[in-house]
Coordinates of N, CA and C and ligand atoms in Angstrom, one line a residue:
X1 N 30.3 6.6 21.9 CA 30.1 7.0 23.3 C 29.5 5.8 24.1
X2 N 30.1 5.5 25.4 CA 29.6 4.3 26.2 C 28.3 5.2 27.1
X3 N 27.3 4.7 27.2 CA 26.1 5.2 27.4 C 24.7 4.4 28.2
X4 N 24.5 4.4 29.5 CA 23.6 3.6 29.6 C 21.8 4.7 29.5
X5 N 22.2 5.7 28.9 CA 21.0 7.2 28.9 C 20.2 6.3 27.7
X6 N 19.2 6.3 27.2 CA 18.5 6.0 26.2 C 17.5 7.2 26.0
X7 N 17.4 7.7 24.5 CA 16.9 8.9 24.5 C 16.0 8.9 23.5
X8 N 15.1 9.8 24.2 CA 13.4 9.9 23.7 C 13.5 11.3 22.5
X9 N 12.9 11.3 21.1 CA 12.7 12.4 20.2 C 11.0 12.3 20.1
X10 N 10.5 13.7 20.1 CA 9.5 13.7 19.9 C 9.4 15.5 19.3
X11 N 8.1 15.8 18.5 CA 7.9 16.8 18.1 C 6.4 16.9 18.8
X12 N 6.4 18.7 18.3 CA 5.1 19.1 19.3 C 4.6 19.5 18.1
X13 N 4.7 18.0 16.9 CA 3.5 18.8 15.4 C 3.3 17.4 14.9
X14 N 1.9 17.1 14.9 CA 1.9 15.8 14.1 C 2.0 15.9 12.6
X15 N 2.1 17.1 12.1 CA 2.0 17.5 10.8 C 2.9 16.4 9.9
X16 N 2.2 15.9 8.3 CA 3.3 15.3 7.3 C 4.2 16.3 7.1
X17 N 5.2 16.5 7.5 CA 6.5 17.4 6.5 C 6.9 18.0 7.8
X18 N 6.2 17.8 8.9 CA 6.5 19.1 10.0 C 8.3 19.0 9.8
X19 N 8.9 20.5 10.2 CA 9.8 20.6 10.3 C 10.4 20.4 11.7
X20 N 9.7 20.3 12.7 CA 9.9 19.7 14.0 C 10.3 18.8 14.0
X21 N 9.1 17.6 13.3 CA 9.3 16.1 13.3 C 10.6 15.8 12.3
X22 N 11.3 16.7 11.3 CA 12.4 16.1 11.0 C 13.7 16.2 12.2
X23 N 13.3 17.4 12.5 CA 14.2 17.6 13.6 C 14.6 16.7 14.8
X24 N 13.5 15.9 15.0 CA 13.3 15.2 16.2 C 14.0 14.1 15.3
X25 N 13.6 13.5 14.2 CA 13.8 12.5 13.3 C 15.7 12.2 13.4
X26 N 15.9 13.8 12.8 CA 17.3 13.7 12.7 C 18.0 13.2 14.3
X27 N 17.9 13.6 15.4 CA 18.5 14.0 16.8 C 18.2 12.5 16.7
X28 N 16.9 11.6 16.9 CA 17.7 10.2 16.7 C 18.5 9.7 16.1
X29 N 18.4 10.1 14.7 CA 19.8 9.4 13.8 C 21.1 9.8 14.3
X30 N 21.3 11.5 15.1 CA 22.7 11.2 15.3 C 23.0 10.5 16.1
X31 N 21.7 10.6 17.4 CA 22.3 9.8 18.7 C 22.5 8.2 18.0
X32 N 22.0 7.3 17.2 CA 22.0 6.3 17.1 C 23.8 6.1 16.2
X33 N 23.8 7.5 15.3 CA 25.4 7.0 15.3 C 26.1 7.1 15.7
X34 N 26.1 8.0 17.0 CA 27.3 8.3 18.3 C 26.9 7.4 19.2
X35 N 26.3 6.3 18.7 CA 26.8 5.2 20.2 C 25.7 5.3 21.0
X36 N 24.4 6.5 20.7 CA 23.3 6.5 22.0 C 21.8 5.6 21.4
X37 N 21.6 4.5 22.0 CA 20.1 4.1 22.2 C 19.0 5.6 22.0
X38 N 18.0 5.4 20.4 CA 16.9 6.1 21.1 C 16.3 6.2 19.7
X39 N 15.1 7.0 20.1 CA 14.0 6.4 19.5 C 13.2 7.8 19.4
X40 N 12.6 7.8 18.0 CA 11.9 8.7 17.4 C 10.3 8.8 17.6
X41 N 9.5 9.2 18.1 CA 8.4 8.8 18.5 C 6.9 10.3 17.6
X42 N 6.3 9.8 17.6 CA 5.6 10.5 16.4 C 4.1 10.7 17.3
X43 N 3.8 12.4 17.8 CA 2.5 12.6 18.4 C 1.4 11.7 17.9
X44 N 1.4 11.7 16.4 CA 0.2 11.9 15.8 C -0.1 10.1 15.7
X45 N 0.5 9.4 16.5 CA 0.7 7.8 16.8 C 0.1 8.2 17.8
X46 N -0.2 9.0 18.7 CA -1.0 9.1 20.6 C -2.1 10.1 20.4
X47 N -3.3 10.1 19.6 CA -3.9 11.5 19.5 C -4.9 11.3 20.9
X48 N -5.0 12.6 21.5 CA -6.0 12.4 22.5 C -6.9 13.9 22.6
X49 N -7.8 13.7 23.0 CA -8.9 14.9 23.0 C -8.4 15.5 23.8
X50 N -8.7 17.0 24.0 CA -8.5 18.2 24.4 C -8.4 18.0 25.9
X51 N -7.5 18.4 27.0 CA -7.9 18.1 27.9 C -9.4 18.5 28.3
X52 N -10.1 18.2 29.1 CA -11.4 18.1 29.8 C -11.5 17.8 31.2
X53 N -11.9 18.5 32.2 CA -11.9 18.3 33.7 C -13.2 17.3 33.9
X54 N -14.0 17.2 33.0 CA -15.6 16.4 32.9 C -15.1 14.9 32.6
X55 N -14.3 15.3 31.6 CA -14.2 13.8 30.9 C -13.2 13.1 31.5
X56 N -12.0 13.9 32.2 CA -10.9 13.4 32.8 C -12.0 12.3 34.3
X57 N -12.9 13.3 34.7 CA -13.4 12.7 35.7 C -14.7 11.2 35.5
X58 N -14.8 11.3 34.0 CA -16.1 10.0 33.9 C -15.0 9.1 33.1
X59 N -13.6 9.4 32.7 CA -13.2 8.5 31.8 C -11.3 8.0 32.1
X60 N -11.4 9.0 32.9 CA -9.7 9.0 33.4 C -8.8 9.4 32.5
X61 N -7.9 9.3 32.2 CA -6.9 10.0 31.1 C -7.5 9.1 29.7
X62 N -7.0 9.7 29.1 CA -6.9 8.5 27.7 C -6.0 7.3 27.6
X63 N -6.3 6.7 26.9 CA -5.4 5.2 26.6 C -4.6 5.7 26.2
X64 N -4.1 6.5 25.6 CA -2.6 7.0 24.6 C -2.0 7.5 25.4
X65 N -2.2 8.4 26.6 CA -1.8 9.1 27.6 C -0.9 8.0 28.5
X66 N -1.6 7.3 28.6 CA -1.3 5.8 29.6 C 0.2 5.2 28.9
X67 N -0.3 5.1 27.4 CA 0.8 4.4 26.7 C 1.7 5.1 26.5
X68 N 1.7 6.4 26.2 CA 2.8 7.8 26.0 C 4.2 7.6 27.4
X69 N 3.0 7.9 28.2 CA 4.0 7.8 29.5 C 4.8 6.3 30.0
X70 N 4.5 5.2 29.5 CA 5.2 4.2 29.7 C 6.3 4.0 28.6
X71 N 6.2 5.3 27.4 CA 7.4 5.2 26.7 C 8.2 6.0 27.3
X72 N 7.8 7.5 27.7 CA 8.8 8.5 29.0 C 9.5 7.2 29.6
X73 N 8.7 6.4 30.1 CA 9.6 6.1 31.2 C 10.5 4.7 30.8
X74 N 10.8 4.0 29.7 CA 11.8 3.3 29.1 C 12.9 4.3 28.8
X75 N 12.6 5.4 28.7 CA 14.0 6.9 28.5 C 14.7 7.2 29.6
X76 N 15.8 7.7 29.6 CA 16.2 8.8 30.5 C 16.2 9.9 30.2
X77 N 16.3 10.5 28.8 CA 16.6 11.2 28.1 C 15.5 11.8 27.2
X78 N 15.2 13.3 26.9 CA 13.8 13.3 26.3 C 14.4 14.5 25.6
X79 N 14.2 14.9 24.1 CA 14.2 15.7 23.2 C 13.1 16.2 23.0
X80 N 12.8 17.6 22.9 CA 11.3 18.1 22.4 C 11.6 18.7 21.3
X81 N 11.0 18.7 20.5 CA 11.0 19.7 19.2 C 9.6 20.6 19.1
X82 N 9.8 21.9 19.3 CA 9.0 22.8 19.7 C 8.5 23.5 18.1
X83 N 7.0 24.0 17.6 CA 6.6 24.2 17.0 C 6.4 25.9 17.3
X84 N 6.5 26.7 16.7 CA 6.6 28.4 17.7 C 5.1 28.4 17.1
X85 N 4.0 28.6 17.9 CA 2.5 29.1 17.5 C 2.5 30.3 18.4
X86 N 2.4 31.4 17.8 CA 2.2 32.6 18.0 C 3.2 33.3 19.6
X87 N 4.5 32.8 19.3 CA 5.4 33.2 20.6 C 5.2 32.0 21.8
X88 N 4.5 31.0 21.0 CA 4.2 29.8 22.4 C 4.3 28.5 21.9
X89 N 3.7 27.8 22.5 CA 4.0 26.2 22.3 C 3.0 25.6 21.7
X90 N 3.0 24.7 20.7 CA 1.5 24.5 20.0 C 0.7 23.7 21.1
X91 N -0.7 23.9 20.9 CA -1.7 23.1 21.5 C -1.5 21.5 21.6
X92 N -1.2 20.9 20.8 CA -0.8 20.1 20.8 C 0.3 19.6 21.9
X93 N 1.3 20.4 21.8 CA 2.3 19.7 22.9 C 1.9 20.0 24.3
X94 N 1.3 21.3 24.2 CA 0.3 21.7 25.6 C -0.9 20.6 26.2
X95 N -1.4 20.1 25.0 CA -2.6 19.4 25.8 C -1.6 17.6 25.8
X96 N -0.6 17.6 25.3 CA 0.0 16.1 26.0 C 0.7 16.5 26.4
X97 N 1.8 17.4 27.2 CA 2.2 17.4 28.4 C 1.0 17.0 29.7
X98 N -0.1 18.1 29.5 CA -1.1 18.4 30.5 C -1.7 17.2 31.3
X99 N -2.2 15.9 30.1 CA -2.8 14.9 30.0 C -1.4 13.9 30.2
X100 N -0.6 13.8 30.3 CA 1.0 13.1 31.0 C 0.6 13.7 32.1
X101 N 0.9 14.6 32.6 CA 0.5 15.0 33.9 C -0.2 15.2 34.8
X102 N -1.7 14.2 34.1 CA -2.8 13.6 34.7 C -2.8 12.2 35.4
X103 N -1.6 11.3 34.8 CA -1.5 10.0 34.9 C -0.5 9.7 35.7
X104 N -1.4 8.9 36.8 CA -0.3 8.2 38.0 C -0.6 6.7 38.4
X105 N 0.4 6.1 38.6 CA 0.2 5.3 38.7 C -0.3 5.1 40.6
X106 N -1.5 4.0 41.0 CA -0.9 4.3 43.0 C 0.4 4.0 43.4
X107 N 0.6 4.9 44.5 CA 1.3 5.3 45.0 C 2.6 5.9 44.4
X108 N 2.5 6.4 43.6 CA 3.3 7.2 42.5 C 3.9 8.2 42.6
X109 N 4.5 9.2 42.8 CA 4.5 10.4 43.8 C 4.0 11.5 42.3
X110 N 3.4 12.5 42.4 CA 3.0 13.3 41.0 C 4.2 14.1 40.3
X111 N 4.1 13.5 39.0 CA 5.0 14.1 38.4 C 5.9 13.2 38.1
X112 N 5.9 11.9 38.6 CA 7.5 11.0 38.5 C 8.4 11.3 37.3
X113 N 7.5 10.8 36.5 CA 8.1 10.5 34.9 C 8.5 11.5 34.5
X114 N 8.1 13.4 35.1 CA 9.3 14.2 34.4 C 10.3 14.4 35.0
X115 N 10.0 14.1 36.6 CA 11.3 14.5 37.6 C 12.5 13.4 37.5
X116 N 12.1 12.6 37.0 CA 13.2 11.8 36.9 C 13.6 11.5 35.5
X117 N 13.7 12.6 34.5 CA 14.0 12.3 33.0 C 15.1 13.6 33.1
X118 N 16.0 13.8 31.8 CA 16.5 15.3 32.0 C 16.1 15.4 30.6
X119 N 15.6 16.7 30.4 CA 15.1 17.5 29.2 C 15.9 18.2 28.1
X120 N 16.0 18.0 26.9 CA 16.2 19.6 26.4 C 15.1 19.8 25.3
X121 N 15.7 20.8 24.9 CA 14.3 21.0 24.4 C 14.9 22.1 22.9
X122 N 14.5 22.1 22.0 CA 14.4 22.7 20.5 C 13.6 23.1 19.5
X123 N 13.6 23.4 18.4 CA 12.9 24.4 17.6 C 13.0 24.3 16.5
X124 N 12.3 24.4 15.4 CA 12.5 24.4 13.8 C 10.9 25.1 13.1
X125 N 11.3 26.1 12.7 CA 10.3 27.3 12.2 C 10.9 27.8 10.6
X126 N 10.0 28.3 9.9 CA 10.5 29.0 8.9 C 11.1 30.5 9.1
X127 N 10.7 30.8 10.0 CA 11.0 32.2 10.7 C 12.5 32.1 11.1
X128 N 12.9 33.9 10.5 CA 14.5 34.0 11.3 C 14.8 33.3 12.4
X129 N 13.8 33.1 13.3 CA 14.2 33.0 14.8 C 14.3 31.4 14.6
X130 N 13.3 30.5 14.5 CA 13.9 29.1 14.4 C 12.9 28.7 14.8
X131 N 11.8 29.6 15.7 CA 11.0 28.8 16.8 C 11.4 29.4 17.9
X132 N 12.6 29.8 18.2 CA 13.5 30.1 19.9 C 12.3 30.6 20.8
X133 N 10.9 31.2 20.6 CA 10.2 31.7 21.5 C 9.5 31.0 22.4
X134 N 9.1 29.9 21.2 CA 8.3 28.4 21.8 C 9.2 28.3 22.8
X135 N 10.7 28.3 22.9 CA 11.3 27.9 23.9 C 11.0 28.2 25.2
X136 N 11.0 29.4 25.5 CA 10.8 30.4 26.8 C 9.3 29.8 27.4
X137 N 8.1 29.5 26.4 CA 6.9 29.2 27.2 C 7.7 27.6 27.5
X138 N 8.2 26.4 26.7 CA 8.9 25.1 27.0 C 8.8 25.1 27.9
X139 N 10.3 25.9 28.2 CA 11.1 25.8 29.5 C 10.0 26.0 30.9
X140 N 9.0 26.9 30.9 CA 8.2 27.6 31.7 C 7.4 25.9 32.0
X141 N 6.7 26.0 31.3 CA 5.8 24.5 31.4 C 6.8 23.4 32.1
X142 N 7.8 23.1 31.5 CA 8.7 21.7 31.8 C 9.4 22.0 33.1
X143 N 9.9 23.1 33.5 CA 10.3 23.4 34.7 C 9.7 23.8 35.9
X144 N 8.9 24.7 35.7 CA 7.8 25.4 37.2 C 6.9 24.6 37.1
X145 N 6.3 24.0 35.4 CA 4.9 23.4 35.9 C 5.3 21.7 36.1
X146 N 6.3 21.3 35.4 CA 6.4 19.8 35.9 C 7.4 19.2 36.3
X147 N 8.2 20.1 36.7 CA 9.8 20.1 37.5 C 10.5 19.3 37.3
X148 N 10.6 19.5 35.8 CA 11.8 18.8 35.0 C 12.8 19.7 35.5
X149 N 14.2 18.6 34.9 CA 15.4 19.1 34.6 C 15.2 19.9 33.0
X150 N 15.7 21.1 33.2 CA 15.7 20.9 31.4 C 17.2 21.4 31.1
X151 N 18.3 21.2 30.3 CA 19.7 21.3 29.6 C 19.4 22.7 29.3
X152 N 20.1 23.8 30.2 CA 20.1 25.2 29.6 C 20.4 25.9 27.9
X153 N 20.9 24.3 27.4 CA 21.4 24.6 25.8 C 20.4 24.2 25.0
X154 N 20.1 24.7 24.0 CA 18.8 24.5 23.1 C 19.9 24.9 21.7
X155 N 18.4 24.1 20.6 CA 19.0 24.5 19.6 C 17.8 24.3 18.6
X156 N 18.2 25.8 17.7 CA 17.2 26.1 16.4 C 17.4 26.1 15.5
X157 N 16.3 26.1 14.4 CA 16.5 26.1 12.9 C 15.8 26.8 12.5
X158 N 16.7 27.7 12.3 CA 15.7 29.4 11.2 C 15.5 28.6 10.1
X159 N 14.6 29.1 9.1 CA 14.2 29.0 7.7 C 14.1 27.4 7.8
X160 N 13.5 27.1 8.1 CA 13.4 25.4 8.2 C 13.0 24.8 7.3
X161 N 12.3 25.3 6.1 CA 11.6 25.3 5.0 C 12.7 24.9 4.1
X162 N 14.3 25.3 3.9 CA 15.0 24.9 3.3 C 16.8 24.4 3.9
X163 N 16.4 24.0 5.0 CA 17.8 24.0 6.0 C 18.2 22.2 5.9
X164 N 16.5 21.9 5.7 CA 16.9 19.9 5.0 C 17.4 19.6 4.3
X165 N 18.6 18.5 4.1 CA 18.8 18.1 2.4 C 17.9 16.7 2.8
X166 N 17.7 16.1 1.6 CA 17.1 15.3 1.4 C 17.3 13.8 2.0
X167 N 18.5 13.7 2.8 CA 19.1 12.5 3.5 C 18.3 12.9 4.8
X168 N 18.0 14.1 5.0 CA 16.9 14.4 6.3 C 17.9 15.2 7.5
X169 N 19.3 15.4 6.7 CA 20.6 16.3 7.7 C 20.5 17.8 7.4
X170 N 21.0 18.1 7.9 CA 21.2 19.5 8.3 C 21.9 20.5 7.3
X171 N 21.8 21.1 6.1 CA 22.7 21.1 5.0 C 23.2 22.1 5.6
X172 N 23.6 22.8 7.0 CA 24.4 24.0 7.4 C 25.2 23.0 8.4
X173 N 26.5 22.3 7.6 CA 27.4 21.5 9.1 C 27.4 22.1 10.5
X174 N 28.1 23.1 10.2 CA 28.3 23.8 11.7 C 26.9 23.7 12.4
X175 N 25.7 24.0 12.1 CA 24.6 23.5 12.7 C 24.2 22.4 13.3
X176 N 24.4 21.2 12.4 CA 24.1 20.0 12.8 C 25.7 19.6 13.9
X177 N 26.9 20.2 13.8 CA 28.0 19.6 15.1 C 27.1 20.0 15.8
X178 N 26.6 21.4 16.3 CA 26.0 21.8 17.4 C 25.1 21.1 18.1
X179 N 24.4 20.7 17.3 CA 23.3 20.0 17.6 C 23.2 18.1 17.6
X180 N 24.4 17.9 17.9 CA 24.8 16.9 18.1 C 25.6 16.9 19.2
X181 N 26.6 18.2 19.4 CA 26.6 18.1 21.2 C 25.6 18.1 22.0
X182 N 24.7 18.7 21.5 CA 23.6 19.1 23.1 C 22.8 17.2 22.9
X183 N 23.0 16.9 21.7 CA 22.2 15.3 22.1 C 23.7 14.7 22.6
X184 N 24.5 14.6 22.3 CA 26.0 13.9 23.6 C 25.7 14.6 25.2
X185 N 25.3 15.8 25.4 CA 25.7 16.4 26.7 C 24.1 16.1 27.5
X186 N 23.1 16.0 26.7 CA 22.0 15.1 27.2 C 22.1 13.6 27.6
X187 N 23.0 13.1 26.5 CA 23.2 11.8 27.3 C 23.9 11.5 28.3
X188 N 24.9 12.3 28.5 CA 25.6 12.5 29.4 C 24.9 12.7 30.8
X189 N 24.4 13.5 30.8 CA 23.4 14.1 31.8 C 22.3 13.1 32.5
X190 N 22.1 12.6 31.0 CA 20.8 11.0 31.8 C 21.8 10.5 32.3
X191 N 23.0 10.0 31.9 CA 23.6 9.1 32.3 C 23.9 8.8 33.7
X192 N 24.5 10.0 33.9 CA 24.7 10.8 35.2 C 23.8 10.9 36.6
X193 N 22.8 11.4 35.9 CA 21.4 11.7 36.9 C 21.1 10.2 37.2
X194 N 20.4 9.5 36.4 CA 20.0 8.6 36.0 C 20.8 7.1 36.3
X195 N 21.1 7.3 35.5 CA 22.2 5.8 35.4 C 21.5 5.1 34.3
Ligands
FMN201 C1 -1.3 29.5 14.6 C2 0.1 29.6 14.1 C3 0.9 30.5 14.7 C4 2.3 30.6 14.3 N1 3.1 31.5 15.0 C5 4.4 31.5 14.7 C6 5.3 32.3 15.4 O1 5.0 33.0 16.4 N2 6.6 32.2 15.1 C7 7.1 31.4 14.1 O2 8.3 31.4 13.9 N3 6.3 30.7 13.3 C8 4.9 30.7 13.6 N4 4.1 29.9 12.9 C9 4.6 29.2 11.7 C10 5.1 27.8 12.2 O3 6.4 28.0 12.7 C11 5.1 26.9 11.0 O4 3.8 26.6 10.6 C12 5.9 25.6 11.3 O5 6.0 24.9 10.1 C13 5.1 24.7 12.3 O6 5.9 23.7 12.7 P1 5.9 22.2 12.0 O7 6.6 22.4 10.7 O8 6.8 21.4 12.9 O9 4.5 21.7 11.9 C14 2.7 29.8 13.2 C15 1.9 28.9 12.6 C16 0.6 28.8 13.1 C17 -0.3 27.8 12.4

């Protein structure tokens, strides 16, 4: 695929083994063998404290925040891998969205770096469902609260605990084609929007 979209993976678990983070892992590998630029990026490489309205104000965002968002913005393209913590989104992906959404540069208009990215967003749980619930709060956060685009197609991995083979693919094919269009129709989409 000819492609000028470059695409961002990240998970919303810094955990060793997270099933997220393979997720996100894998969605680079395919994009990088269908032809798309992009890059796997690992929370637990940006840790930052809880947001704080005190400390935001004596210390400004954090330095990882700063540097997080100058990786957003080498992308067009951004993959989330959603962690399902109790029907929602883990704290984690909640307090670095929040804290991205603190940081501007002057004269920056608020929000740049999500309104001009296009999103999708996905799941990997041990649970029947995959995660898909995490989705619904995602979508809520990335769209009303920071007026992303987000790709109405998502995609999950029930039982995630055994859905890996050991190369780090998807041992259900028909799973992983799927999930290899929605990273093509993402690139597509940066491409498009973006250039
Ligand atoms: C506080 C908490 C709440 C959870 N709630 C859910 C849930 O609502 N639905 C679900 O499918 N899994 C739930 N789980 C299980 C997670 O999906 C599981 O721990 C998963 O491995 C986390 O993602 P990770 O592997 O990427 O770290 C929960 C786990 C924790 C720690």
């Amino acid at each position: 695929m000819t492609t000028t979209a470059k695409l961002l993976f990240f998970a919303g678990s810094a955990r060793t083994g997270s099933h997220n983070k393979k997720l996100a892992q894998l969605g680079a590998m395919i994009a990088e063998v269908n032809g798309i630029p992009a890059t796997f990026l690992d929370l637990g490489d940006y840790a930052m404290p809880i947001y704080n309205g005190e400390l935001e104000a004596s210390e400004g965002p954090p330095e990882n925040a700063k540097k997080l968002k100058t990786v957003l913005e080498a992308h067009t393209g951004v993959f989330i891998a959603s962690p399902e913590y109790n029907a929602s989104i883990s704290p984690l992906l909640k307090n670095t969205l929040d804290w991205l959404s603190r940081v501007r540069a002057k004269g920056e208009a608020p929000l740049e770096v999500f309104k001009t990215r296009v999103f999708a967003v996905g799941s990997a749980s041990p649970g029947g469902m995959g995660g898909l619930r995490s989705l619904i709060t995602l979508r809520h956060v990335l769209e009303l609260g920071l007026g992303a685009l987000v790709l109405p197609d998502q995609f999950a991995v029930p039982r995630a605990h055994d859905a890996f083979g050991e190369d780090g693919h998807l041992t259900n094919k028909e799973a992983q084609e799927r999930y290899k269009l929605l990273i093509q129709k993402l690139a597509r989409a940066a491409h498009v929007l973006h250039g």
